[in-house]
Coordinates of C-alpha atoms and ligand atoms in Angstrom, one line a residue:
M1 CA 58.7 104.9 95.9
W2 CA 55.1 103.7 96.4
L3 CA 55.3 101.7 93.3
Q4 CA 58.4 100.0 94.6
Y5 CA 56.7 99.5 98.0
R6 CA 53.7 98.0 96.3
A7 CA 56.0 95.7 94.2
N8 CA 57.8 94.6 97.4
L9 CA 54.4 94.0 99.1
C10 CA 53.3 91.9 96.1
L11 CA 56.6 90.0 96.3
F12 CA 56.0 89.5 100.0
F13 CA 52.6 87.9 99.4
L14 CA 53.9 85.9 96.6
V15 CA 56.6 84.5 98.8
L16 CA 54.1 83.9 101.6
I17 CA 51.8 82.1 99.2
S18 CA 54.5 79.9 97.7
F19 CA 55.7 79.2 101.2
S20 CA 52.3 78.0 102.3
I21 CA 52.0 75.9 99.2
F22 CA 55.4 74.4 100.0
V23 CA 54.4 73.6 103.5
V24 CA 51.1 72.0 102.4
A25 CA 52.9 70.1 99.6
A26 CA 55.5 68.8 102.0
G27 CA 52.6 67.0 103.7
A28 CA 53.6 64.9 106.7
P29 CA 55.8 66.6 109.3
L30 CA 59.5 66.0 109.1
Q31 CA 59.6 64.8 112.7
I32 CA 58.4 61.6 114.3
R33 CA 55.5 61.5 116.7
C34 CA 56.2 60.7 120.3
P35 CA 55.7 58.5 122.2
I36 CA 57.2 55.5 120.4
Q37 CA 56.4 52.2 122.0
S38 CA 58.6 49.9 119.9
L39 CA 61.7 50.2 117.8
Y40 CA 62.8 47.9 115.0
Q41 CA 66.1 47.8 113.2
L42 CA 67.1 46.1 109.9
G43 CA 70.7 46.6 109.1
D44 CA 74.4 45.5 109.2
S45 CA 77.2 45.6 111.7
I46 CA 76.7 49.3 112.3
S47 CA 73.5 48.3 114.2
D48 CA 74.0 44.6 115.1
T49 CA 73.6 44.3 118.8
G50 CA 74.3 40.5 118.9
N51 CA 72.7 38.6 116.0
V52 CA 75.8 37.5 114.1
V53 CA 77.7 36.3 117.3
R54 CA 74.8 33.9 117.9
L55 CA 75.3 32.5 114.4
F56 CA 79.1 32.5 114.6
P57 CA 80.2 32.3 118.2
I58 CA 83.8 32.8 117.1
A59 CA 83.2 36.2 115.3
P60 CA 85.7 38.9 116.4
S61 CA 83.0 40.8 118.2
S62 CA 82.5 37.9 120.6
R63 CA 85.9 38.7 122.1
R64 CA 87.6 41.5 124.0
P65 CA 88.3 44.3 123.4
Y66 CA 84.8 44.6 121.8
G67 CA 82.4 45.9 124.4
E68 CA 85.2 47.0 126.8
T69 CA 83.7 50.5 127.3
F70 CA 80.1 49.3 127.4
P71 CA 78.9 47.1 129.0
G72 CA 82.5 46.0 129.9
Y73 CA 82.4 42.7 128.1
P74 CA 81.6 41.6 124.5
T75 CA 77.9 41.5 123.5
G76 CA 78.3 41.1 119.8
R77 CA 78.3 44.8 119.1
W78 CA 81.0 45.8 116.7
S79 CA 82.5 48.6 118.8
D80 CA 84.0 49.3 122.2
G81 CA 80.5 50.2 123.4
R82 CA 77.1 51.5 122.4
L83 CA 75.9 51.9 118.8
I84 CA 73.8 54.6 117.2
I85 CA 70.6 52.5 117.6
D86 CA 71.4 52.2 121.4
Y87 CA 71.5 56.0 121.7
I88 CA 68.3 56.3 119.6
A89 CA 66.5 53.8 122.0
L90 CA 67.7 55.9 125.0
A91 CA 66.4 59.1 123.4
L92 CA 63.0 57.5 122.7
G93 CA 62.9 56.4 126.4
L94 CA 63.0 52.7 125.4
P95 CA 65.2 49.9 126.7
L96 CA 68.1 48.8 124.5
L97 CA 66.9 46.7 121.6
N98 CA 67.5 43.0 121.9
P99 CA 68.8 40.9 119.0
Y100 CA 66.3 38.7 117.3
L101 CA 68.4 35.6 117.7
D102 CA 68.5 36.0 121.5
K103 CA 65.8 33.5 122.2
N104 CA 65.6 34.5 125.8
A105 CA 65.2 38.1 125.2
S106 CA 62.1 40.4 125.7
F107 CA 60.8 41.9 122.5
N108 CA 58.1 44.0 124.2
N109 CA 59.8 47.2 122.9
G110 CA 60.9 46.0 119.5
V111 CA 63.5 43.8 117.9
N112 CA 66.9 44.3 116.3
F113 CA 67.2 42.2 113.1
A114 CA 70.5 43.7 112.0
A115 CA 73.3 41.3 111.1
A116 CA 77.0 42.2 110.7
G117 CA 78.2 41.7 107.1
S118 CA 74.7 42.0 105.8
T119 CA 74.2 43.3 102.2
A120 CA 71.0 44.8 100.8
L121 CA 71.4 42.6 97.7
K122 CA 71.2 38.9 97.9
S123 CA 74.4 36.8 98.3
S124 CA 73.7 35.2 94.9
F125 CA 74.0 38.6 93.2
F126 CA 77.6 38.9 94.5
L127 CA 78.5 35.3 94.0
A128 CA 77.5 35.6 90.3
K129 CA 80.0 38.5 90.0
G130 CA 82.7 36.6 91.8
I131 CA 82.6 38.8 94.8
L132 CA 82.5 36.8 98.0
P133 CA 80.0 38.2 100.5
Q134 CA 79.9 37.1 104.2
P135 CA 77.6 34.1 104.8
V136 CA 75.3 36.2 107.0
P137 CA 71.6 37.1 106.8
S138 CA 71.1 39.7 104.1
L139 CA 68.3 42.2 104.0
G140 CA 66.0 39.6 102.4
V141 CA 66.6 37.2 105.3
Q142 CA 66.0 39.9 107.9
L143 CA 62.7 40.7 106.2
K144 CA 61.7 37.0 106.6
W145 CA 62.5 37.3 110.3
F146 CA 60.4 40.4 110.5
R147 CA 57.4 38.6 108.9
K148 CA 57.9 35.7 111.2
Y149 CA 58.0 38.0 114.2
L150 CA 54.9 39.8 113.0
K151 CA 53.0 36.5 112.8
S152 CA 53.9 35.9 116.4
I153 CA 52.4 39.2 117.6
C154 CA 49.3 39.7 115.3
S155 CA 47.2 37.7 112.9
T156 CA 45.2 40.2 110.7
P157 CA 46.5 43.2 108.8
T158 CA 44.4 45.5 111.0
E159 CA 45.8 44.0 114.2
C160 CA 49.4 44.2 112.8
A161 CA 48.9 47.8 111.8
N162 CA 47.6 48.5 115.4
K163 CA 50.6 46.8 116.9
L164 CA 52.9 48.9 114.7
S165 CA 51.0 52.1 115.0
R166 CA 53.3 53.5 117.7
S167 CA 56.5 52.0 116.3
L168 CA 59.6 53.4 114.6
V169 CA 61.4 51.2 112.0
F170 CA 65.0 51.8 110.9
V171 CA 65.7 50.3 107.5
G172 CA 69.4 50.5 107.3
E173 CA 71.9 51.8 107.0
F174 CA 72.5 49.4 104.1
G175 CA 74.9 49.5 101.2
Y176 CA 78.1 49.6 103.4
N177 CA 78.8 45.9 102.6
D178 CA 77.4 46.0 99.1
I179 CA 80.2 48.5 98.4
G180 CA 82.8 47.4 101.0
F181 CA 83.2 43.7 99.9
A182 CA 83.7 44.8 96.3
I183 CA 86.3 47.4 97.3
S184 CA 88.3 45.0 99.4
Q185 CA 88.2 42.5 96.5
R186 CA 89.7 45.2 94.3
R187 CA 86.7 45.9 92.1
S188 CA 86.6 49.1 90.1
I189 CA 84.6 52.1 91.4
Q190 CA 82.7 52.1 88.1
E191 CA 81.7 48.4 88.4
I192 CA 80.3 49.1 91.9
Q193 CA 78.6 52.3 90.8
N194 CA 76.7 50.4 88.1
Y195 CA 74.9 48.2 90.7
I196 CA 74.2 50.8 93.3
P197 CA 70.8 51.6 91.9
L198 CA 69.9 48.0 92.7
V199 CA 71.0 48.4 96.3
T200 CA 68.7 51.4 96.6
Q201 CA 65.9 49.5 95.0
A202 CA 66.3 46.7 97.6
V203 CA 66.2 49.2 100.4
I204 CA 63.2 50.9 99.0
N205 CA 61.4 47.6 98.5
A206 CA 62.1 46.7 102.1
T207 CA 60.8 50.0 103.3
R208 CA 57.7 49.6 101.2
E209 CA 57.1 46.2 102.7
V210 CA 57.5 47.5 106.3
I211 CA 55.0 50.3 105.6
K212 CA 52.5 47.9 104.0
A213 CA 52.8 45.7 107.1
G214 CA 51.5 48.7 109.1
A215 CA 54.5 50.7 110.2
S216 CA 53.7 54.4 109.8
Q217 CA 57.1 55.9 110.8
V218 CA 60.3 54.7 109.2
I219 CA 63.8 56.1 109.1
V220 CA 66.1 55.2 106.2
P221 CA 69.7 56.1 106.8
G222 CA 72.2 56.9 104.1
N223 CA 75.7 55.5 103.9
F224 CA 78.8 56.8 105.6
P225 CA 81.7 58.5 103.7
L226 CA 83.5 55.2 103.5
G227 CA 86.5 57.0 101.9
C228 CA 87.3 58.3 105.4
F229 CA 87.4 54.8 107.0
P230 CA 90.8 53.2 107.7
Y231 CA 89.9 49.9 106.0
Y232 CA 89.1 51.6 102.7
L233 CA 91.9 54.1 103.0
F234 CA 94.2 51.0 103.3
Y235 CA 92.7 49.2 100.2
G236 CA 92.4 52.3 98.1
A237 CA 95.8 53.8 99.1
S238 CA 97.2 56.0 96.3
D239 CA 100.4 57.8 95.5
D240 CA 98.5 60.5 93.9
P241 CA 97.8 63.3 96.4
T242 CA 94.8 64.5 94.3
S243 CA 93.1 61.2 95.2
Y244 CA 92.5 62.6 98.7
D245 CA 90.3 65.5 99.9
D246 CA 91.2 68.1 102.5
L247 CA 90.3 65.7 105.4
G248 CA 92.5 63.0 104.0
C249 CA 89.6 60.9 102.7
L250 CA 89.5 59.0 99.4
K251 CA 87.5 61.1 97.0
S252 CA 86.6 58.2 94.7
V253 CA 85.0 56.1 97.5
N254 CA 83.2 59.1 99.0
K255 CA 81.8 59.9 95.6
L256 CA 80.4 56.4 95.4
T257 CA 78.6 56.7 98.8
T258 CA 77.4 60.2 97.8
F259 CA 76.0 58.6 94.6
E260 CA 74.2 56.0 96.7
N261 CA 72.8 58.6 99.1
T262 CA 71.6 61.0 96.4
G263 CA 69.8 58.1 94.6
L264 CA 68.3 57.0 97.9
Q265 CA 67.0 60.4 98.8
G266 CA 65.3 60.7 95.4
A267 CA 63.7 57.3 95.8
L268 CA 62.5 58.2 99.3
E269 CA 60.8 61.3 97.8
S270 CA 58.8 59.0 95.5
L271 CA 58.0 56.7 98.3
R272 CA 56.5 59.6 100.3
K273 CA 54.2 60.2 97.4
E274 CA 53.2 56.6 97.4
F275 CA 52.5 56.7 101.1
P276 CA 51.4 60.2 101.9
N277 CA 50.3 59.2 105.4
A278 CA 53.5 57.6 106.5
I279 CA 56.4 59.6 108.0
I280 CA 59.5 58.6 105.9
L281 CA 62.7 60.2 107.1
Y282 CA 66.2 60.1 105.7
A283 CA 68.9 60.0 108.3
D284 CA 72.0 61.7 107.0
Y285 CA 74.8 59.5 108.4
Y286 CA 77.2 61.0 105.7
N287 CA 77.0 64.6 107.0
A288 CA 76.7 63.6 110.6
F289 CA 80.1 61.8 110.2
Q290 CA 81.6 64.6 108.1
S291 CA 80.8 67.2 110.7
L292 CA 82.2 64.9 113.4
L293 CA 85.4 64.6 111.5
R294 CA 85.6 68.4 110.9
E295 CA 84.8 69.3 114.5
A296 CA 86.9 66.5 116.0
P297 CA 89.6 68.8 117.4
T298 CA 87.0 70.8 119.4
L299 CA 85.2 67.6 120.6
G300 CA 88.2 66.1 122.4
F301 CA 89.4 63.6 119.8
D302 CA 93.1 63.0 119.3
T303 CA 93.8 64.9 116.0
T304 CA 96.8 62.8 115.1
N305 CA 94.7 59.7 114.9
L306 CA 91.5 60.8 113.2
L307 CA 91.8 58.3 110.4
K308 CA 93.5 55.6 112.4
A309 CA 91.7 52.6 114.0
C310 CA 92.0 52.4 117.8
C311 CA 92.2 48.6 117.5
G312 CA 94.3 47.2 114.8
I313 CA 97.8 46.4 113.5
E314 CA 100.4 49.1 113.5
G315 CA 100.4 51.1 110.3
Q316 CA 99.4 54.3 108.6
Y317 CA 95.7 53.6 109.3
N318 CA 95.9 50.7 111.7
P319 CA 93.2 48.9 109.7
L320 CA 91.5 45.8 110.8
D321 CA 92.4 42.9 108.5
L322 CA 90.8 39.5 108.7
G323 CA 89.4 40.4 112.1
F324 CA 92.7 41.4 113.8
C325 CA 90.9 43.3 116.5
G326 CA 89.7 40.8 119.0
N327 CA 91.7 38.1 117.2
L328 CA 94.3 35.8 118.7
L329 CA 96.7 37.0 116.0
G330 CA 97.1 40.3 117.7
G331 CA 95.6 43.8 117.3
R332 CA 95.3 45.5 120.6
A333 CA 93.0 48.4 121.4
C334 CA 94.4 51.9 122.1
P335 CA 94.5 52.9 125.8
N336 CA 91.7 55.4 125.4
P337 CA 89.0 54.7 122.7
N338 CA 87.2 57.9 123.7
V339 CA 89.7 60.0 121.8
Y340 CA 89.4 57.9 118.6
I341 CA 86.7 58.1 115.9
H342 CA 87.6 54.7 114.4
W343 CA 87.4 51.5 116.4
D344 CA 88.6 48.7 114.3
G345 CA 89.0 50.3 110.8
I346 CA 85.4 49.4 109.7
H347 CA 83.4 50.4 112.7
L348 CA 83.4 53.5 115.0
T349 CA 84.0 53.9 118.6
Q350 CA 81.2 54.5 121.1
E351 CA 82.3 58.1 121.4
A352 CA 82.0 58.7 117.7
Y353 CA 78.6 57.0 117.6
R354 CA 77.5 59.0 120.6
R355 CA 78.4 62.3 118.9
M356 CA 76.8 61.3 115.6
S357 CA 73.7 60.2 117.4
Q358 CA 73.4 63.7 119.1
T359 CA 73.3 65.2 115.6
L360 CA 70.8 62.7 114.2
I361 CA 68.5 62.8 117.2
S362 CA 68.3 66.6 117.1
N363 CA 67.9 66.7 113.2
L364 CA 65.2 64.1 113.2
G365 CA 63.4 65.2 116.4
L366 CA 63.9 61.8 118.0
N367 CA 64.0 62.9 121.6
C368 CA 60.8 61.6 123.2
T369 CA 62.0 61.9 126.8
Q370 CA 61.6 65.6 127.2
Ligands
NAG401 C1 68.1 31.4 128.6 O1 67.9 31.4 129.9 C2 68.2 30.2 130.6 C3 67.7 30.4 132.1 O2 68.0 31.7 132.6 C4 69.7 30.0 130.5 O3 70.0 28.8 131.2 C5 70.0 29.8 129.0 O4 71.4 29.7 128.9 C6 69.6 31.0 128.3 N1 69.8 30.8 126.9 C7 70.3 31.7 126.0 C8 70.4 31.3 124.6 O5 70.8 32.8 126.4
NAG402 C1 62.1 45.6 93.9 O1 60.7 45.3 93.7 C2 60.4 45.3 92.3 C3 58.8 45.1 92.3 O2 58.5 43.9 93.0 C4 61.1 44.2 91.7 O3 60.8 44.1 90.3 C5 62.6 44.4 91.8 O4 63.4 43.4 91.3 C6 63.0 44.6 93.3 N1 64.4 45.0 93.3 C7 65.3 44.4 94.1 C8 66.7 44.9 94.0 O5 65.0 43.6 94.9

């Protein structure tokens, strides 16, 4: 009895010791430090609050019904309303981020460099493979904008580090379009998987640059389960029921984004060792979306339309095609976007982004207003 007790006690201390080692080894806390004075975003249409419409004034997001829920007119956001980055700004107690290309805007609380259609890899990479990307600023171009912006606010490395010391930088999500363009151009899953490590490298390189410039808190989001998105369900439609999971999503496409996310998390772990004083967090968009989809019936979403776009052409998934939503060719929005997860087949509704943001803000400790 005593022996056993002693053994248990030993085990207890052993666990206690390994636990402390674990805590020490984990280093920097897994939460950001409040207050945050400025927020920066590099990304694609998931976070573009108005850059691409300033380059292409005829982009679909420049027209109704984009923006119909918030602010009531199109702003260039690719949704009926707010995006994840808008909810993050609110949680941090900051004004909504202005797009870099809005020359009249205030950038006192940060800048949004995100551009719809942006890839992590250069356009030339895709062109060489015969995959046509969108002619929009890729991650590399957004980094140039970031450097230019920094030059405008500080002139020495110390001064820049000071300016960025109370900032939070979102690098991504990226990878959506690096995968998406290839899928819509009927490339094989294997071909795409082969270059995903390069996508991750590009994201890590960008994160490293941002940290070296002086940012000490960065969040790198992973990719969504794109196999649950109407546009990819449409392009990957299969007669074989085993191609779909229990939620009706395409397994092959979800495996691809899971592959990207796993690689990214591993690479972030190495980056944390490279910069032990920086707070480098992974934002789990994949699981935030999956739990939204699973819990949708209890969250007030219309369960008959969970994989259908609110705005699109009639069909099994109502996917957006060639910009049908907000296009003169047709594609009207559903009467109540609040009960839909998917907005135009590629992007989510404000309500879906709001629910996902609640999960992310709580998991990452992003609430600085309390
Ligand atoms: C900037 O502001 C001025 C004055 O309010 C306005 O006339 C102009 O259209 C604005 N420019 C842009 C690009 O929004
Ligand atoms: C990332 O940076 C390394 C080192 O500078 C470079 O060799 C590599 O090509 C970069 N990768 C990408 C995808 O940009």
